[in-house]
C-alpha positions as a LaTeX table, in Angstrom:
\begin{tabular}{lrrr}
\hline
Residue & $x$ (\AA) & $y$ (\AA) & $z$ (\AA) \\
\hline
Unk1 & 18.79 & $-3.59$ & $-22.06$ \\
Unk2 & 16.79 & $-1.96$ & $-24.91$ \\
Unk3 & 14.47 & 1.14 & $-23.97$ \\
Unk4 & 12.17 & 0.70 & $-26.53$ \\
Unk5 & 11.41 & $-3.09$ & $-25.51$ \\
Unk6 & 11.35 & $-2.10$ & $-21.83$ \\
Unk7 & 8.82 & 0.35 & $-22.55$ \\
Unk8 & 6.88 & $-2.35$ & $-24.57$ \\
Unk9 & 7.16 & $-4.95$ & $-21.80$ \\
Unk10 & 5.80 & $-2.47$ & $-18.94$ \\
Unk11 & 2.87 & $-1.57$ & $-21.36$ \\
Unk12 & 2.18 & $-5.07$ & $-21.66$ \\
Unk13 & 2.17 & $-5.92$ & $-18.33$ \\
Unk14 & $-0.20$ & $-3.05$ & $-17.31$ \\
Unk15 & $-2.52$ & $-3.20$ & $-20.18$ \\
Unk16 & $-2.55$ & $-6.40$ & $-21.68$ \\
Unk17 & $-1.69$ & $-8.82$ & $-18.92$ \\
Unk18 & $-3.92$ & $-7.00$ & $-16.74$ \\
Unk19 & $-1.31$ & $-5.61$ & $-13.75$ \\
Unk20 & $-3.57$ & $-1.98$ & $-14.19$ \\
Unk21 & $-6.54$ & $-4.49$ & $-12.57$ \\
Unk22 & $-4.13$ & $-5.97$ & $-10.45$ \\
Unk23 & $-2.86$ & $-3.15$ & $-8.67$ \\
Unk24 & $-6.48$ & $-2.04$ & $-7.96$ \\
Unk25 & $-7.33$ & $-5.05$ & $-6.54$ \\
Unk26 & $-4.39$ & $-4.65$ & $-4.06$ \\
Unk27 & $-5.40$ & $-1.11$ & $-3.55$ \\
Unk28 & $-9.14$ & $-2.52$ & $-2.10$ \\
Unk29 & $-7.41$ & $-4.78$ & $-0.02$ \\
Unk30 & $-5.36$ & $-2.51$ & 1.65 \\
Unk31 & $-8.42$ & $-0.37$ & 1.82 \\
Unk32 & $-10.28$ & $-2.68$ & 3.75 \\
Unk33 & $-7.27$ & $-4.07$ & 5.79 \\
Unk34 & $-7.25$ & $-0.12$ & 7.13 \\
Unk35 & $-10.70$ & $-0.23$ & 7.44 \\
Unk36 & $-10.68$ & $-3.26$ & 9.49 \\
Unk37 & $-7.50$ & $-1.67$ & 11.62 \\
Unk38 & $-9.78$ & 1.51 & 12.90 \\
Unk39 & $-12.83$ & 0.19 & 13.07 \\
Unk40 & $-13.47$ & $-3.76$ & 13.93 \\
Unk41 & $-12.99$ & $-3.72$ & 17.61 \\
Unk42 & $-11.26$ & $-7.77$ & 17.83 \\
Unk43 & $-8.69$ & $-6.07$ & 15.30 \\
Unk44 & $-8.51$ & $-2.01$ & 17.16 \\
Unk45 & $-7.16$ & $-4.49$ & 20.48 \\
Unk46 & $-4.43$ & $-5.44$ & 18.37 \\
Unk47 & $-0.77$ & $-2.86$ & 18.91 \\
Unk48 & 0.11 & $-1.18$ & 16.46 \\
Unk49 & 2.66 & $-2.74$ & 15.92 \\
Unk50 & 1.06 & $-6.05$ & 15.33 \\
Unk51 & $-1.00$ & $-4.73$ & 12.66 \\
Unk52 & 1.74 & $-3.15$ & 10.61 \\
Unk53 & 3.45 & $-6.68$ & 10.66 \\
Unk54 & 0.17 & $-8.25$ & 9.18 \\
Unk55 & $-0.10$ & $-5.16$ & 6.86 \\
Unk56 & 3.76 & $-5.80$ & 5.39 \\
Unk57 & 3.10 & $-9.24$ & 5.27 \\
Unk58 & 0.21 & $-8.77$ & 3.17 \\
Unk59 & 1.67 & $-6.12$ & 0.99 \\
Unk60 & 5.12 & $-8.22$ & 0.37 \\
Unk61 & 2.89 & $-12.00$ & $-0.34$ \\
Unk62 & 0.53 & $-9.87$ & $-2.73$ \\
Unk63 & 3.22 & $-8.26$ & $-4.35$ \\
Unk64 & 5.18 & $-11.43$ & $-4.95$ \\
Unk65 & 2.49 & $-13.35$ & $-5.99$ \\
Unk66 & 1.12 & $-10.37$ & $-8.75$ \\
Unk67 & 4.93 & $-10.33$ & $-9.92$ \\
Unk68 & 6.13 & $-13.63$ & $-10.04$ \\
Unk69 & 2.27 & $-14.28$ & $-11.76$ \\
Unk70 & 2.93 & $-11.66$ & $-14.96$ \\
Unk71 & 7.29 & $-12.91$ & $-14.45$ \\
Unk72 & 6.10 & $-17.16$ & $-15.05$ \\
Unk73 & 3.92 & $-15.63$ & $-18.09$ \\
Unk74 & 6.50 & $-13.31$ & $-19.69$ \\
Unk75 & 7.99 & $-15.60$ & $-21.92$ \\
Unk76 & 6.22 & $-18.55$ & $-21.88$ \\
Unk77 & 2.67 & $-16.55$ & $-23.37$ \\
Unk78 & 4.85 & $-14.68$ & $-26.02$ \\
Unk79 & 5.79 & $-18.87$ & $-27.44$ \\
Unk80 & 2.03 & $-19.69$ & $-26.87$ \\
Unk81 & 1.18 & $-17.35$ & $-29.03$ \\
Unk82 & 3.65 & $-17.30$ & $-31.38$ \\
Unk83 & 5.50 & $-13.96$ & $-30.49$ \\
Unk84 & 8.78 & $-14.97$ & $-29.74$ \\
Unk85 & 9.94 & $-15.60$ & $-33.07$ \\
Unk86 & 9.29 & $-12.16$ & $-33.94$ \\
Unk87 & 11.20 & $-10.59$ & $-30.64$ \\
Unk88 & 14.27 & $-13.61$ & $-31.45$ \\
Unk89 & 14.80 & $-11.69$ & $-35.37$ \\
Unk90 & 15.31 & $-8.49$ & $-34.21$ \\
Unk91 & 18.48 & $-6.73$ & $-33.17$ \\
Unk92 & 18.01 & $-7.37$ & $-30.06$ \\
Unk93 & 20.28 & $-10.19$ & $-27.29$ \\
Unk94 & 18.47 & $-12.88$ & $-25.60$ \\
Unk95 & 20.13 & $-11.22$ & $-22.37$ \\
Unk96 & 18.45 & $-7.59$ & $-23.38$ \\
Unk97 & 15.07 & $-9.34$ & $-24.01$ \\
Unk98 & 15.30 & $-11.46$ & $-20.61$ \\
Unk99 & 16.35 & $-8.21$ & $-18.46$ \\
Unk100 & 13.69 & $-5.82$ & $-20.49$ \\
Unk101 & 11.00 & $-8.12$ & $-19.17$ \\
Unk102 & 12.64 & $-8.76$ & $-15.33$ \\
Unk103 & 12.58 & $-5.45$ & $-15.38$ \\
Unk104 & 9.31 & $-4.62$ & $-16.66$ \\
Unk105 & 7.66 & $-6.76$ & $-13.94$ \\
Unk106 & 9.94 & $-4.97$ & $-11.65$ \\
Unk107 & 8.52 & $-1.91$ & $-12.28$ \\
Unk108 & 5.10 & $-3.16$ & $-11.62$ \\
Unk109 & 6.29 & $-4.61$ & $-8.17$ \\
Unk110 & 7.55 & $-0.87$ & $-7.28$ \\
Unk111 & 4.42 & 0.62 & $-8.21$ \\
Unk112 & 2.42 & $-1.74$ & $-6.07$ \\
Unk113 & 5.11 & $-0.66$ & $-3.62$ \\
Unk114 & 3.93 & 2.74 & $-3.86$ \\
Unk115 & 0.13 & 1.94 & $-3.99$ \\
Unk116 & 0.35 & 0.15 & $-0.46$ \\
Unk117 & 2.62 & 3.03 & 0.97 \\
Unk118 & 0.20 & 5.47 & 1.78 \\
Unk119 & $-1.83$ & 2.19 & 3.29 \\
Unk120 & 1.55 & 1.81 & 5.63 \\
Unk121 & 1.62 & 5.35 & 6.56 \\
Unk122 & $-2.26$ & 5.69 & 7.54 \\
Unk123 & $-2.06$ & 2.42 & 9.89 \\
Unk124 & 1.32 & 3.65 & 11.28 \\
Unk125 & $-0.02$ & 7.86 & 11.77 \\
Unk126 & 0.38 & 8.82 & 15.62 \\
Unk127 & 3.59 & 6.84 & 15.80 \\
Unk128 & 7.09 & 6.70 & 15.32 \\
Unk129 & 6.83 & 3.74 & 13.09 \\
Unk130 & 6.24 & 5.26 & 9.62 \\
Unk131 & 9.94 & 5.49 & 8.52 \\
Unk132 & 10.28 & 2.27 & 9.92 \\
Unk133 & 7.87 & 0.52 & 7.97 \\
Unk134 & 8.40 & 2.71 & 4.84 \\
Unk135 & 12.16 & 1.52 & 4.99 \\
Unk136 & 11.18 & $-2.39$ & 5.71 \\
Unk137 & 8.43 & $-1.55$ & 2.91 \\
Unk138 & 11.24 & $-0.39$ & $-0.05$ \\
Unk139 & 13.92 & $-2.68$ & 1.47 \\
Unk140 & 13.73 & $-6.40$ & 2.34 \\
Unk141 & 10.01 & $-6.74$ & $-0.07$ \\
Unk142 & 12.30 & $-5.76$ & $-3.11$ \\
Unk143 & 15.05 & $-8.01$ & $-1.89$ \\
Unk144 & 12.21 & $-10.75$ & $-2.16$ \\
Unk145 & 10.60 & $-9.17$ & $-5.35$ \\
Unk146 & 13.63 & $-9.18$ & $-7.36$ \\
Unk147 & 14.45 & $-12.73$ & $-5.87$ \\
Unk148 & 11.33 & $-14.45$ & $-6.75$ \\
Unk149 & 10.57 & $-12.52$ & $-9.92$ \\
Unk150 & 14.07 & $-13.97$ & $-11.13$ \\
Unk151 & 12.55 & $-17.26$ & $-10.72$ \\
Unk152 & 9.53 & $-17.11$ & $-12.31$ \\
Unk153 & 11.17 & $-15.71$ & $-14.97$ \\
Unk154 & 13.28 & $-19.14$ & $-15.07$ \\
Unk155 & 10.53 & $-20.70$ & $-15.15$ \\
Unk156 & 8.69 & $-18.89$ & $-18.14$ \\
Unk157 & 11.85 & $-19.65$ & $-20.06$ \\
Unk158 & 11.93 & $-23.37$ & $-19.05$ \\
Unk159 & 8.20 & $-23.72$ & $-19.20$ \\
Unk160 & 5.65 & $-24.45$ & $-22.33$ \\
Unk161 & 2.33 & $-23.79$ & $-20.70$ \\
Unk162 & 1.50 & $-20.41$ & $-19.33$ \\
Unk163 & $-0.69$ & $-22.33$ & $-16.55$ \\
Unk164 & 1.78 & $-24.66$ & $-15.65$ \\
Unk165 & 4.54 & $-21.83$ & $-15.02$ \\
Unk166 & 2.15 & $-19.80$ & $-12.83$ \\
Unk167 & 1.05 & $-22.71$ & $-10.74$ \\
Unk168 & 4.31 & $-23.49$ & $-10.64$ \\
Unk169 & 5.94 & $-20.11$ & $-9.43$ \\
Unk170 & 2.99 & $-19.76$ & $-7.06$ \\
Unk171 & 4.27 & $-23.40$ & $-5.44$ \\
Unk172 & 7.72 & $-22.12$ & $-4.68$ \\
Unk173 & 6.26 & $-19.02$ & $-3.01$ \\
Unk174 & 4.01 & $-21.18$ & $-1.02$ \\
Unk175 & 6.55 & $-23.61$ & 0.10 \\
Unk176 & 9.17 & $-20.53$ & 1.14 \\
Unk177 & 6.12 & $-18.53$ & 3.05 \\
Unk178 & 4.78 & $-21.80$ & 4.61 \\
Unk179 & 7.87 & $-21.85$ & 7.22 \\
Unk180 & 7.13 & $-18.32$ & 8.66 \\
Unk181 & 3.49 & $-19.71$ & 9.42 \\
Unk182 & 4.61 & $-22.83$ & 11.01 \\
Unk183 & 7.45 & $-21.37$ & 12.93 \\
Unk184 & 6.38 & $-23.23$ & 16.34 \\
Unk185 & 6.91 & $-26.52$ & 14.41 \\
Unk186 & 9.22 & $-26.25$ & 12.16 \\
Unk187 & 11.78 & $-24.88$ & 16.11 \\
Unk188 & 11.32 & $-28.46$ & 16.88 \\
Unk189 & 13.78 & $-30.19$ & 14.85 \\
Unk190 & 17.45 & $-29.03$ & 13.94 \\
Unk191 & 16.59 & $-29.33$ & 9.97 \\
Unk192 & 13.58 & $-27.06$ & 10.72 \\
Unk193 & 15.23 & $-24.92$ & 12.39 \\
Unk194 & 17.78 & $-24.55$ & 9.28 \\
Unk195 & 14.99 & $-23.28$ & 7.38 \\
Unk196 & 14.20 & $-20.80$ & 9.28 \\
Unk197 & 17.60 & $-19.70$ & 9.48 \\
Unk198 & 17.99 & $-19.54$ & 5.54 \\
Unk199 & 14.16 & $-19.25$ & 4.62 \\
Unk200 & 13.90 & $-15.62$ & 2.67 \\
Unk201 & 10.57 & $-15.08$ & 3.79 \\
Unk202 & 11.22 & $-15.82$ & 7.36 \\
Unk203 & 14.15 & $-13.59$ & 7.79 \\
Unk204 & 12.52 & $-10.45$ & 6.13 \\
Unk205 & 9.18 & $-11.13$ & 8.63 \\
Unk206 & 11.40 & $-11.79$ & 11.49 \\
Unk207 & 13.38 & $-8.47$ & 10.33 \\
Unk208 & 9.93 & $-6.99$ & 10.13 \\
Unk209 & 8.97 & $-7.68$ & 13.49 \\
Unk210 & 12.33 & $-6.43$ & 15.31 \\
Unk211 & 12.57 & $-3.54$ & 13.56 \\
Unk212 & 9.12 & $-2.31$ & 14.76 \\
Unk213 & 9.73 & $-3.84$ & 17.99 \\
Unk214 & 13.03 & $-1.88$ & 18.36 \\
Unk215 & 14.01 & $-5.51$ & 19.35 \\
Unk216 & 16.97 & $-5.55$ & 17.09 \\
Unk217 & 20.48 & $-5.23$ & 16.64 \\
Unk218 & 23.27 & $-4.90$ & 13.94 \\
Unk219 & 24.22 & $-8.84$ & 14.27 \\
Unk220 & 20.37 & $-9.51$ & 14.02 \\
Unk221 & 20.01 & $-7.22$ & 10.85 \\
Unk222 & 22.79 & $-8.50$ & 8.96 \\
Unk223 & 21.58 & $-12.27$ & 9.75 \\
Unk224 & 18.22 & $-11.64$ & 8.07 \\
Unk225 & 19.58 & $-9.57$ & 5.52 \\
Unk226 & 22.54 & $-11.98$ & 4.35 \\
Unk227 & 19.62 & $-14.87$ & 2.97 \\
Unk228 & 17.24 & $-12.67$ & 0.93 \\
Unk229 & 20.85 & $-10.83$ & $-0.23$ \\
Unk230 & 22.14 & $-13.88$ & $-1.63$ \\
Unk231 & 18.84 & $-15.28$ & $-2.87$ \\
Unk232 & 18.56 & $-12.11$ & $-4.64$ \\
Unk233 & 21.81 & $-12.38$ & $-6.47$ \\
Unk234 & 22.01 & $-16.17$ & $-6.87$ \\
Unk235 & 18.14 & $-15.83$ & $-8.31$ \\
Unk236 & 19.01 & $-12.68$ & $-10.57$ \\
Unk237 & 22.52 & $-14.84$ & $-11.70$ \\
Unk238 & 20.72 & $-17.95$ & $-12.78$ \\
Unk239 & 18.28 & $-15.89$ & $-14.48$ \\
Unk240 & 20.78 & $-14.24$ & $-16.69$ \\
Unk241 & 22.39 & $-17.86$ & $-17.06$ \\
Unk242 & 19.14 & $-18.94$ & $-18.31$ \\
Unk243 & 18.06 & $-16.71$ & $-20.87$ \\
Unk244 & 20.28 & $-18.35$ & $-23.27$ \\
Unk245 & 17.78 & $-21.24$ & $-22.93$ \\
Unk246 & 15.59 & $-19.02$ & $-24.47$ \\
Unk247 & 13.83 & $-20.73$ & $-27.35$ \\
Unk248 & 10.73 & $-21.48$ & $-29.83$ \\
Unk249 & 7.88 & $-23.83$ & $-28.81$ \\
Unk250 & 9.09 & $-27.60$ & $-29.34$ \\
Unk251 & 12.96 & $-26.89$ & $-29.30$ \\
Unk252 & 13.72 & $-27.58$ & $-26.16$ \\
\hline
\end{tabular}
């Protein structure tokens, strides 16, 4: 990894990409999701509990999509605009450049992270739930961050249109979060039930929900934990794999 091009990644993906915008936007949504907690009385009948399972749902979806949104654009924007032949003459690997941006995306994931903590901790105050959700907040959502960022880093690399990578990313995210909506259906047949055994996104909002329900256990832990583990590392692999692929518009 070079510093120098991490540094210029990060810049680019606050500044120029516009993540600076997009981490205030997820600040006023988390503003008015705690708004909505103390005040709307439909919500206030809600436990506590419930609403810091909505509120980590939120934060880990919006964080994913932001990510994996500047991670499908990393690459594919620098060939649309005929940058990468520029970052492919200098000194520096194909497998520096790809980690340099993974990583600059990551960073913006953790700083959303830290936006939306303060969030977590005002709709948890009066409770013992704070560690709790500060822990689910920094664990399993950047198990799934550095998952799905892998892949839509793939896919910048694969890709030729910025628009088609994004759309793109944003379809795998939707058809891995789907199944945790649709859980009633998807318990009805043994393949469904698969998914939901395997699904990423399932196991970290099923690990959400025991944890603040003190309805777990060290078997139930290490079940959800295994899937977004090895998606995380099978993701992160291929990515590394991949960035040998990297090339100039019209060479693949």
């Amino acid at each position: 990894m070079n510093v120098s091009m991490l540094k210029k990644e990060l810049s680019e993906n606050l500044y120029d990409s516009k993540g600076i915008w997009m981490i205030v936007a997820v600040s006023l949504i988390f503003s008015t999701l705690c708004v909505l907690a103390t005040t709307i009385k439909e919500v206030t009948a809600y436990s506590q509990t419930d609403i810091l399972q909505y509120a980590l749902k939120s934060e880990a979806l919006l964080i994913l999509l932001v990510c994996m949104t500047l991670g499908a654009a990393c690459f594919v924007s620098e060939r649309e605009n005929n940058t990468l032949e520029s970052l492919l003459l200098t000194p520096v690997s194909k497998l520096s450049l790809t980690i340099s941006k993974y990583l600059g995306v990551l960073i913006v994931g953790v700083i959303l992270m830290l936006t939306a903590a303060p969030y977590i901790l005002a709709i948890s105050a009066g409770s013992d739930l704070s560690i709790k959700a500060l822990a689910l907040c920094f664990g399993p959502i950047m198990l799934l961050l550095m998952a799905f960022t892998a892949v839509s880093v793939i896919l910048s690399v694969m890709m030729e249109n910025s628009k088609v990578s994004v759309l793109i990313s944003a379809l795998c995210l939707a058809m891995l979060a789907i199944p945790s909506f649709m859980s009633s259906i998807f318990k009805t047949s043994s393949l469904g039930r698969l998914v939901l055994r395997i699904d990423p996104i399932v196991c970290a909002f099923e690990l959400f929900k025991q944890v603040l329900t003190a309805t777990f256990s060290a078997a139930s832990i290490i079940q959800n934990l295994l899937p977004m583990v090895l998606f995380a590392v099978c993701a992160t692999t291929a990515m590394l794999i991949f960035s040998r692929q990297i090339s100039l518009k019209g060479e693949k």
